[in-house]
Coordinates of C-alpha atoms in Angstrom, one line a residue:
M1 CA -130.7 70.3 131.3
S2 CA -128.7 73.4 132.0
L3 CA -129.2 76.6 130.1
L4 CA -125.7 76.4 128.6
A5 CA -126.2 72.9 127.5
A6 CA -129.6 73.7 126.0
A7 CA -128.2 76.7 124.1
S8 CA -125.2 74.7 122.8
I9 CA -127.5 71.9 121.6
G10 CA -129.8 74.4 120.0
V11 CA -127.0 76.1 118.1
I12 CA -125.6 72.8 116.9
A13 CA -129.0 71.5 115.8
T14 CA -129.8 74.8 114.0
V15 CA -126.5 74.7 112.1
A16 CA -127.0 71.1 111.2
A17 CA -130.6 71.8 110.0
L18 CA -129.4 74.7 107.8
G19 CA -126.7 72.4 106.4
L20 CA -129.3 69.8 105.5
V21 CA -131.5 72.3 103.8
G22 CA -128.6 73.7 101.8
A23 CA -127.5 70.3 100.8
T24 CA -130.9 69.3 99.6
A25 CA -131.8 72.6 97.9
R26 CA -129.7 71.5 94.9
R27 CA -131.8 68.4 94.5
S28 CA -135.2 70.1 95.0
D29 CA -137.7 67.8 93.2
P30 CA -140.7 65.6 94.0
L31 CA -138.5 63.6 96.4
M32 CA -138.8 66.5 98.9
A33 CA -142.5 65.5 99.2
L34 CA -141.2 62.1 100.5
V35 CA -139.2 64.0 103.1
V36 CA -142.3 65.8 104.3
L37 CA -144.3 62.5 104.3
V38 CA -141.7 60.9 106.6
I39 CA -141.9 63.8 109.0
A40 CA -145.8 63.8 108.9
L41 CA -145.9 60.1 109.6
E42 CA -143.5 60.2 112.5
V43 CA -144.4 63.4 114.5
D44 CA -146.5 62.5 117.5
V45 CA -149.2 65.2 117.7
E46 CA -150.9 63.9 120.8
P47 CA -148.6 65.3 123.5
L48 CA -148.9 68.8 121.9
A49 CA -152.5 68.9 120.8
G50 CA -154.3 65.9 122.2
A51 CA -155.5 62.5 121.0
A52 CA -158.2 63.9 118.7
A53 CA -155.7 66.1 116.8
D54 CA -153.3 63.1 116.5
R55 CA -156.1 61.0 115.0
G56 CA -157.1 63.8 112.7
R57 CA -153.5 64.1 111.5
D58 CA -153.6 60.3 110.7
L59 CA -156.8 60.7 108.7
V60 CA -155.6 63.7 106.7
V61 CA -152.2 62.1 105.9
A62 CA -153.9 58.9 105.0
A63 CA -156.2 60.7 102.6
I64 CA -153.4 62.6 100.9
V65 CA -151.2 59.5 100.6
L66 CA -154.1 57.5 99.2
V67 CA -154.7 60.1 96.5
A68 CA -150.9 60.2 95.7
A69 CA -150.9 56.4 95.5
V70 CA -153.7 56.3 93.0
L71 CA -152.2 59.0 90.9
G72 CA -148.7 57.4 91.1
W73 CA -150.0 54.0 90.2
W74 CA -152.0 55.4 87.2
S75 CA -148.9 57.4 86.0
A76 CA -146.9 54.2 85.9
R77 CA -149.0 53.2 82.8
R78 CA -147.5 50.1 81.3
D79 CA -145.5 49.4 84.5
R80 CA -148.5 49.8 86.8
S81 CA -148.8 46.0 87.3
F82 CA -145.7 46.3 89.6
V83 CA -148.1 46.2 92.6
F84 CA -148.7 42.5 91.8
W85 CA -145.0 41.5 91.6
T86 CA -143.0 39.7 94.2
P87 CA -141.6 40.4 96.8
L88 CA -143.7 43.6 96.9
V89 CA -146.9 41.5 96.6
Y90 CA -146.2 39.9 100.0
L91 CA -145.5 43.2 101.7
L92 CA -148.8 44.6 100.3
A93 CA -150.6 41.4 101.4
L94 CA -150.2 42.3 105.1
P95 CA -152.2 45.5 105.1
V96 CA -154.6 44.0 102.5
L97 CA -155.3 41.2 105.0
G98 CA -155.8 43.8 107.7
L99 CA -158.3 45.7 105.6
V100 CA -160.3 42.6 104.5
L101 CA -160.5 41.4 108.1
A102 CA -161.2 44.8 109.6
P103 CA -164.9 44.0 110.4
T104 CA -163.7 41.3 112.8
S105 CA -161.3 43.6 114.6
V106 CA -161.7 44.8 118.1
D107 CA -161.3 48.3 116.7
P108 CA -162.6 48.1 113.1
V109 CA -162.1 51.8 112.3
V110 CA -158.4 51.8 113.3
S111 CA -157.8 48.6 111.5
A112 CA -159.4 49.7 108.3
S113 CA -158.0 53.2 108.2
K114 CA -154.4 52.3 109.1
S115 CA -154.4 49.3 106.8
L116 CA -155.6 51.5 103.9
A117 CA -152.9 54.1 104.8
T118 CA -150.3 51.4 104.9
I119 CA -151.3 50.2 101.4
A120 CA -151.1 53.8 100.1
V121 CA -147.6 54.4 101.7
V122 CA -146.2 51.2 100.2
V123 CA -147.5 52.1 96.7
V124 CA -146.3 55.7 96.9
V125 CA -142.8 54.6 97.9
A126 CA -142.8 51.8 95.2
V127 CA -143.7 54.4 92.6
A128 CA -140.9 56.6 93.8
V129 CA -138.4 53.8 93.6
L130 CA -139.6 52.8 90.2
H131 CA -139.0 56.3 88.8
R132 CA -136.0 57.5 90.9
G133 CA -134.2 54.4 92.2
F134 CA -133.5 53.2 95.7
D135 CA -130.6 55.4 96.7
D136 CA -132.6 58.6 96.0
V137 CA -135.6 57.4 97.9
L138 CA -133.5 56.2 100.9
E139 CA -131.7 59.6 101.0
A140 CA -135.0 61.4 101.0
A141 CA -136.4 59.2 103.8
V142 CA -133.2 59.6 105.9
L143 CA -133.3 63.4 105.4
G144 CA -136.8 63.4 106.9
L145 CA -135.6 61.3 109.8
A146 CA -132.7 63.6 110.5
L147 CA -135.0 66.6 110.6
I148 CA -137.2 64.8 113.1
V149 CA -134.1 64.2 115.3
L150 CA -133.0 67.9 115.0
A151 CA -136.5 69.2 115.7
S152 CA -136.8 66.9 118.7
V153 CA -133.5 68.3 120.2
L154 CA -134.7 71.9 119.5
S155 CA -138.1 71.4 121.0
T156 CA -136.6 69.9 124.1
S157 CA -134.0 72.7 124.4
A158 CA -136.9 75.2 124.1
G159 CA -138.9 73.5 126.8
I160 CA -141.7 72.5 124.4
T161 CA -141.2 68.8 125.0
G162 CA -139.6 67.4 128.2
P163 CA -138.0 64.2 129.4
S164 CA -139.8 60.9 129.5
I165 CA -141.7 60.1 132.7
D166 CA -142.0 56.6 134.2
W167 CA -144.9 55.1 136.1
A168 CA -143.7 56.5 139.4
G169 CA -143.9 60.1 138.0
Q170 CA -140.1 60.4 137.9
P171 CA -137.9 61.3 134.9
D172 CA -137.1 58.1 133.1
V173 CA -133.3 57.4 132.7
G174 CA -131.2 55.1 130.5
I175 CA -127.5 54.3 130.3
G176 CA -125.5 55.9 133.1
G177 CA -128.5 57.5 134.6
L178 CA -129.0 59.9 131.6
R179 CA -132.5 61.2 131.1
R180 CA -134.4 59.9 128.1
F181 CA -136.2 62.2 125.7
G182 CA -138.7 61.5 122.9
G183 CA -139.0 65.0 121.4
I184 CA -141.6 65.4 118.7
A185 CA -141.4 61.6 118.0
G186 CA -143.4 61.2 121.2
D187 CA -141.4 58.7 123.3
P188 CA -137.7 57.7 123.6
N189 CA -138.2 54.3 121.9
A190 CA -139.8 56.0 118.9
L191 CA -137.0 58.6 118.7
G192 CA -134.5 55.8 119.1
R193 CA -135.9 53.9 116.1
V194 CA -135.8 57.1 114.1
S195 CA -132.3 57.8 115.1
A196 CA -131.1 54.3 114.4
L197 CA -132.6 54.3 110.9
C198 CA -131.1 57.8 110.3
S199 CA -127.5 56.8 111.4
V200 CA -127.5 53.5 109.6
G201 CA -129.2 54.8 106.5
G202 CA -126.6 57.6 106.3
A203 CA -123.8 55.1 106.7
A204 CA -125.3 53.0 103.9
L205 CA -125.2 55.9 101.5
L206 CA -121.4 56.5 101.9
Y207 CA -119.4 56.5 98.7
R208 CA -122.5 56.5 96.5
G209 CA -122.0 60.0 95.0
R210 CA -123.9 61.8 97.8
G211 CA -121.0 64.0 98.9
R212 CA -120.7 64.6 102.6
V213 CA -124.4 64.5 103.3
P214 CA -124.3 60.8 104.4
I215 CA -121.7 61.6 107.1
L216 CA -123.8 64.4 108.4
L217 CA -126.9 62.1 108.5
E218 CA -124.9 59.4 110.4
V219 CA -123.7 61.9 113.0
I220 CA -127.1 63.4 113.5
G221 CA -128.5 59.8 114.0
I222 CA -125.9 58.9 116.5
G223 CA -126.6 62.2 118.4
G224 CA -130.3 61.2 118.4
L225 CA -129.5 57.8 119.9
V226 CA -127.6 59.4 122.8
F227 CA -130.5 61.9 123.2
A228 CA -133.2 59.2 123.2
Q229 CA -131.4 56.7 125.4
S230 CA -133.2 53.7 123.9
R231 CA -130.8 50.9 124.7
T232 CA -132.2 48.4 122.2
A233 CA -132.0 51.0 119.4
I234 CA -128.4 51.8 120.4
A235 CA -127.4 48.1 120.4
A236 CA -129.0 47.6 117.0
A237 CA -127.4 50.7 115.5
V238 CA -123.9 49.8 116.9
I239 CA -124.1 46.3 115.3
A240 CA -125.3 47.7 111.9
L241 CA -122.8 50.5 111.9
A242 CA -119.9 48.2 112.8
F243 CA -120.8 45.9 109.9
V244 CA -121.1 48.8 107.4
H245 CA -117.8 50.5 108.3
V246 CA -115.9 47.2 108.4
R247 CA -117.3 46.4 104.9
H248 CA -116.2 49.9 103.8
G249 CA -112.7 49.1 105.0
H250 CA -112.7 51.2 108.1
K251 CA -111.4 48.4 110.2
R252 CA -108.9 50.4 112.2
A253 CA -111.6 53.0 113.2
V254 CA -114.0 50.2 114.3
A255 CA -111.2 48.5 116.3
A256 CA -110.3 51.8 117.9
L257 CA -113.9 52.4 119.0
I258 CA -114.2 48.9 120.4
S259 CA -110.9 49.4 122.3
L260 CA -112.3 52.6 123.7
G261 CA -115.5 50.8 124.8
M262 CA -113.5 48.1 126.5
A263 CA -111.3 50.7 128.3
T264 CA -114.5 52.4 129.5
V265 CA -115.8 49.1 130.9
I266 CA -112.5 48.5 132.7
L267 CA -112.6 52.0 134.1
I268 CA -116.1 51.6 135.4
T269 CA -115.1 48.2 137.0
V270 CA -111.9 49.6 138.6
S271 CA -113.8 52.6 140.0
S272 CA -116.1 50.2 141.9
R273 CA -119.1 51.2 140.0
S274 CA -121.2 48.3 138.9
L275 CA -121.3 47.9 135.2
V276 CA -124.9 46.7 135.5
D277 CA -125.8 50.0 137.3
A278 CA -124.2 51.9 134.5
V279 CA -126.3 50.3 131.7
T280 CA -129.6 49.9 133.5
R281 CA -132.2 52.3 134.9
D282 CA -132.2 53.2 138.6
G283 CA -132.8 50.1 140.7
G284 CA -133.1 47.9 137.6
G285 CA -130.2 45.6 138.3
V286 CA -129.6 42.2 136.7
G287 CA -133.3 41.5 136.6
E288 CA -133.9 44.3 134.2
L289 CA -131.3 43.1 131.8
A290 CA -132.5 39.5 132.0
T291 CA -136.1 40.5 131.2
G292 CA -135.2 43.0 128.5
T293 CA -136.7 45.9 130.5
G294 CA -139.7 43.7 131.2
R295 CA -140.2 42.7 127.6
T296 CA -140.1 38.9 128.4
T297 CA -143.1 39.4 130.7
L298 CA -144.9 41.3 128.0
W299 CA -144.1 38.6 125.4
R300 CA -145.6 35.9 127.6
V301 CA -148.8 37.9 128.0
V302 CA -149.0 38.6 124.3
W303 CA -148.4 34.9 123.5
T304 CA -151.3 33.9 125.7
L305 CA -153.6 36.6 124.2
A306 CA -152.6 35.7 120.6
W307 CA -153.9 32.1 121.0
E308 CA -157.3 33.4 121.8
R309 CA -157.7 34.2 118.1
P310 CA -154.7 32.4 116.5
I311 CA -155.8 32.4 112.8
V312 CA -157.0 36.0 112.1
G313 CA -155.8 37.8 115.2
H314 CA -157.5 40.6 117.1
G315 CA -157.3 43.2 114.3
A316 CA -154.6 45.0 112.4
F317 CA -153.0 47.8 114.4
A318 CA -155.3 47.0 117.3
S319 CA -152.7 45.8 119.8
K320 CA -153.3 48.7 122.3
P321 CA -156.9 47.9 123.2
V322 CA -156.1 44.2 123.4
L323 CA -153.3 44.9 125.9
E324 CA -155.2 47.5 127.9
A325 CA -156.6 45.1 130.5
A326 CA -153.2 43.5 131.1
V327 CA -151.5 46.9 131.5
A328 CA -154.2 48.1 133.9
A329 CA -153.7 44.9 136.0
R330 CA -150.0 45.4 136.0
W331 CA -149.3 42.0 134.4
V332 CA -147.1 44.1 132.1
P333 CA -144.5 46.2 134.1
F334 CA -144.8 49.3 131.8
E335 CA -147.2 51.1 129.5
A336 CA -147.3 48.8 126.5
P337 CA -149.3 49.8 123.4
D338 CA -147.9 46.9 121.4
A339 CA -145.9 43.6 121.8
H340 CA -142.4 45.2 121.4
N341 CA -141.6 42.5 118.8
L342 CA -142.7 42.7 115.2
L343 CA -143.5 39.0 114.7
L344 CA -145.3 38.6 118.0
N345 CA -147.3 41.7 117.3
L346 CA -148.4 40.4 113.9
F347 CA -149.4 37.1 115.5
L348 CA -151.4 39.0 118.1
T349 CA -153.1 41.4 115.6
Q350 CA -153.3 39.4 112.4
G351 CA -152.8 35.8 113.5
L352 CA -151.0 33.0 111.8
L353 CA -152.1 34.3 108.4
A354 CA -149.8 37.3 108.8
V355 CA -147.0 35.1 110.1
A356 CA -147.3 33.0 106.9
I357 CA -147.2 36.1 104.8
V358 CA -144.0 37.3 106.5
A359 CA -142.4 33.9 105.9
A360 CA -143.3 34.2 102.2
L361 CA -141.8 37.7 102.2
V362 CA -138.6 36.5 103.7
G363 CA -138.4 33.6 101.2
S364 CA -139.1 36.0 98.3
I365 CA -136.3 38.4 99.4
S366 CA -133.9 35.4 99.8
G367 CA -134.9 34.3 96.3
A368 CA -133.9 37.7 95.0
R369 CA -130.4 37.6 96.6
D370 CA -128.8 37.5 93.2
R371 CA -129.9 41.1 92.8
F372 CA -127.8 42.4 95.7
Q373 CA -124.7 44.3 94.8
R374 CA -121.2 43.5 96.0
G375 CA -119.7 45.4 98.8
V376 CA -122.1 47.6 100.9
D377 CA -125.5 47.3 99.4
P378 CA -127.8 49.9 101.1
R379 CA -130.7 47.5 100.7
I380 CA -129.0 44.8 102.8
V381 CA -128.1 47.4 105.4
T382 CA -131.6 48.9 105.7
L383 CA -133.2 45.4 105.8
G384 CA -130.6 44.4 108.5
I385 CA -131.3 47.4 110.8
F386 CA -135.1 46.9 110.3
V387 CA -134.7 43.2 111.4
L388 CA -132.5 44.2 114.4
L389 CA -135.0 46.8 115.6
S390 CA -137.9 44.4 115.1
I391 CA -136.6 42.0 117.7
T392 CA -137.4 44.3 120.6
E393 CA -139.8 46.8 119.0
N394 CA -142.9 46.7 116.8
T395 CA -141.4 48.5 113.9
L396 CA -144.7 48.4 111.9
R397 CA -146.9 49.7 114.8
K398 CA -148.2 52.4 112.4
P399 CA -147.6 53.6 108.8
G400 CA -144.3 55.3 109.6
A401 CA -140.7 55.8 108.6
A402 CA -139.7 52.2 109.2
L403 CA -142.4 51.2 106.7
V404 CA -141.1 53.7 104.2
V405 CA -137.6 52.3 104.4
L406 CA -138.8 48.7 104.3
S407 CA -141.0 49.4 101.3
A408 CA -138.2 51.1 99.4
A409 CA -135.9 48.1 99.9
V410 CA -138.5 45.6 99.0
A411 CA -139.6 47.6 95.9
S412 CA -136.0 47.9 94.8
L413 CA -135.6 44.1 95.0
T414 CA -138.9 43.7 93.1
F415 CA -137.9 46.0 90.2
A416 CA -134.2 45.1 89.9
P417 CA -133.8 43.4 86.5
R418 CA -132.3 40.0 86.3
P419 CA -129.2 39.7 84.1
A420 CA -130.2 38.9 80.5
A421 CA -129.4 35.4 79.3
P422 CA -126.4 35.4 76.8
L423 CA -127.4 35.3 73.2
A424 CA -126.7 32.0 71.5
T425 CA -124.1 32.1 68.8
P426 CA -125.7 31.3 65.5
S427 CA -124.5 28.2 63.8
P428 CA -123.0 28.6 60.3
S429 CA -125.3 27.9 57.5
P430 CA -124.8 24.6 55.5
A431 CA -124.2 26.6 52.4
R432 CA -121.3 28.6 53.9
T433 CA -119.9 25.5 55.5
A434 CA -119.9 23.7 52.2
G435 CA -118.4 26.7 50.4

């Protein structure tokens, strides 16, 4: 990255950060703690301070969130039984299962600590939704994500973090040979997830009385996608953003962007540059596209390992030690700490019991479809981007921002009151009828 480009990005990111701070200063309240929580959950400390510091951060954050969950649950008083309602109960059942089965895990400490932290995060977010509503909580979460994107750009511009490096020791590249960056999120895929959630979350909040902040959040998220060069995150975000803007009535703008994309494809083809070369990494070719950057090979390995312990799995959040041997033997063509697919990773770590819980969660959300609002319901949008990202990524690889967004949507569907039944019209009394 040239000095001029770095300086320009730094100035833009700084101005955007100041704009966010100014926009949120008017709403300074306990939700700002949720912004800080999202940042604390997503920042990858290991590249900067080592693995021990990263694990220490996890323990400290887990302890703080656990205390906040207990206090929040207790403050709910007569409403505190919300943790036993559906569909929230099914979301909580996943980490509870991981905590109960932690003694059987290949890494009991990680399974127990992260499962407990996940329970705490879900309860904290649910309490926030109970008291403030989904829109406020989503805005706070997306603000935290936007600050992570901006901090990632600034840290890279300042030389604190650098480009992603592949197995060959060369800078990793994405679409059109652009370098991939992870910033303070740790790796490009993680930053891509953050950016996709940021852009789509911002778009979901348009026209909901948030002023121009949602537009700024969407733009920052799109910039983060270009910066991270995570192709699967870009694809998921493009699909979700197209849906949102078409539903908002921006059909002409969406059509213009699609036309621009098609013109770009034609230009690439006419200039004799292979379109495959433009969207794959150096030397990847058709094979990379057909295997999803090697994901299909990883999925076959995960499928085989999962059937070694099909009922209870190898342990919640313990996919990395399970896959270490396969990665070392190069059965997997890249460093893979998880299955890069949410459902497969749950099958690997928590077995068919977890898959059954997910099926129950999906059924419970479908049963609450009468609670969705007409038009662009932010809950549908956030659940949609979560599902799209989960196809090629393990979105619940740790208690992180994706969990916060999912918990908020599920809690909102849990608490939304059903329409009251119409009151029956009292029948006239016999005396009045006679009279």
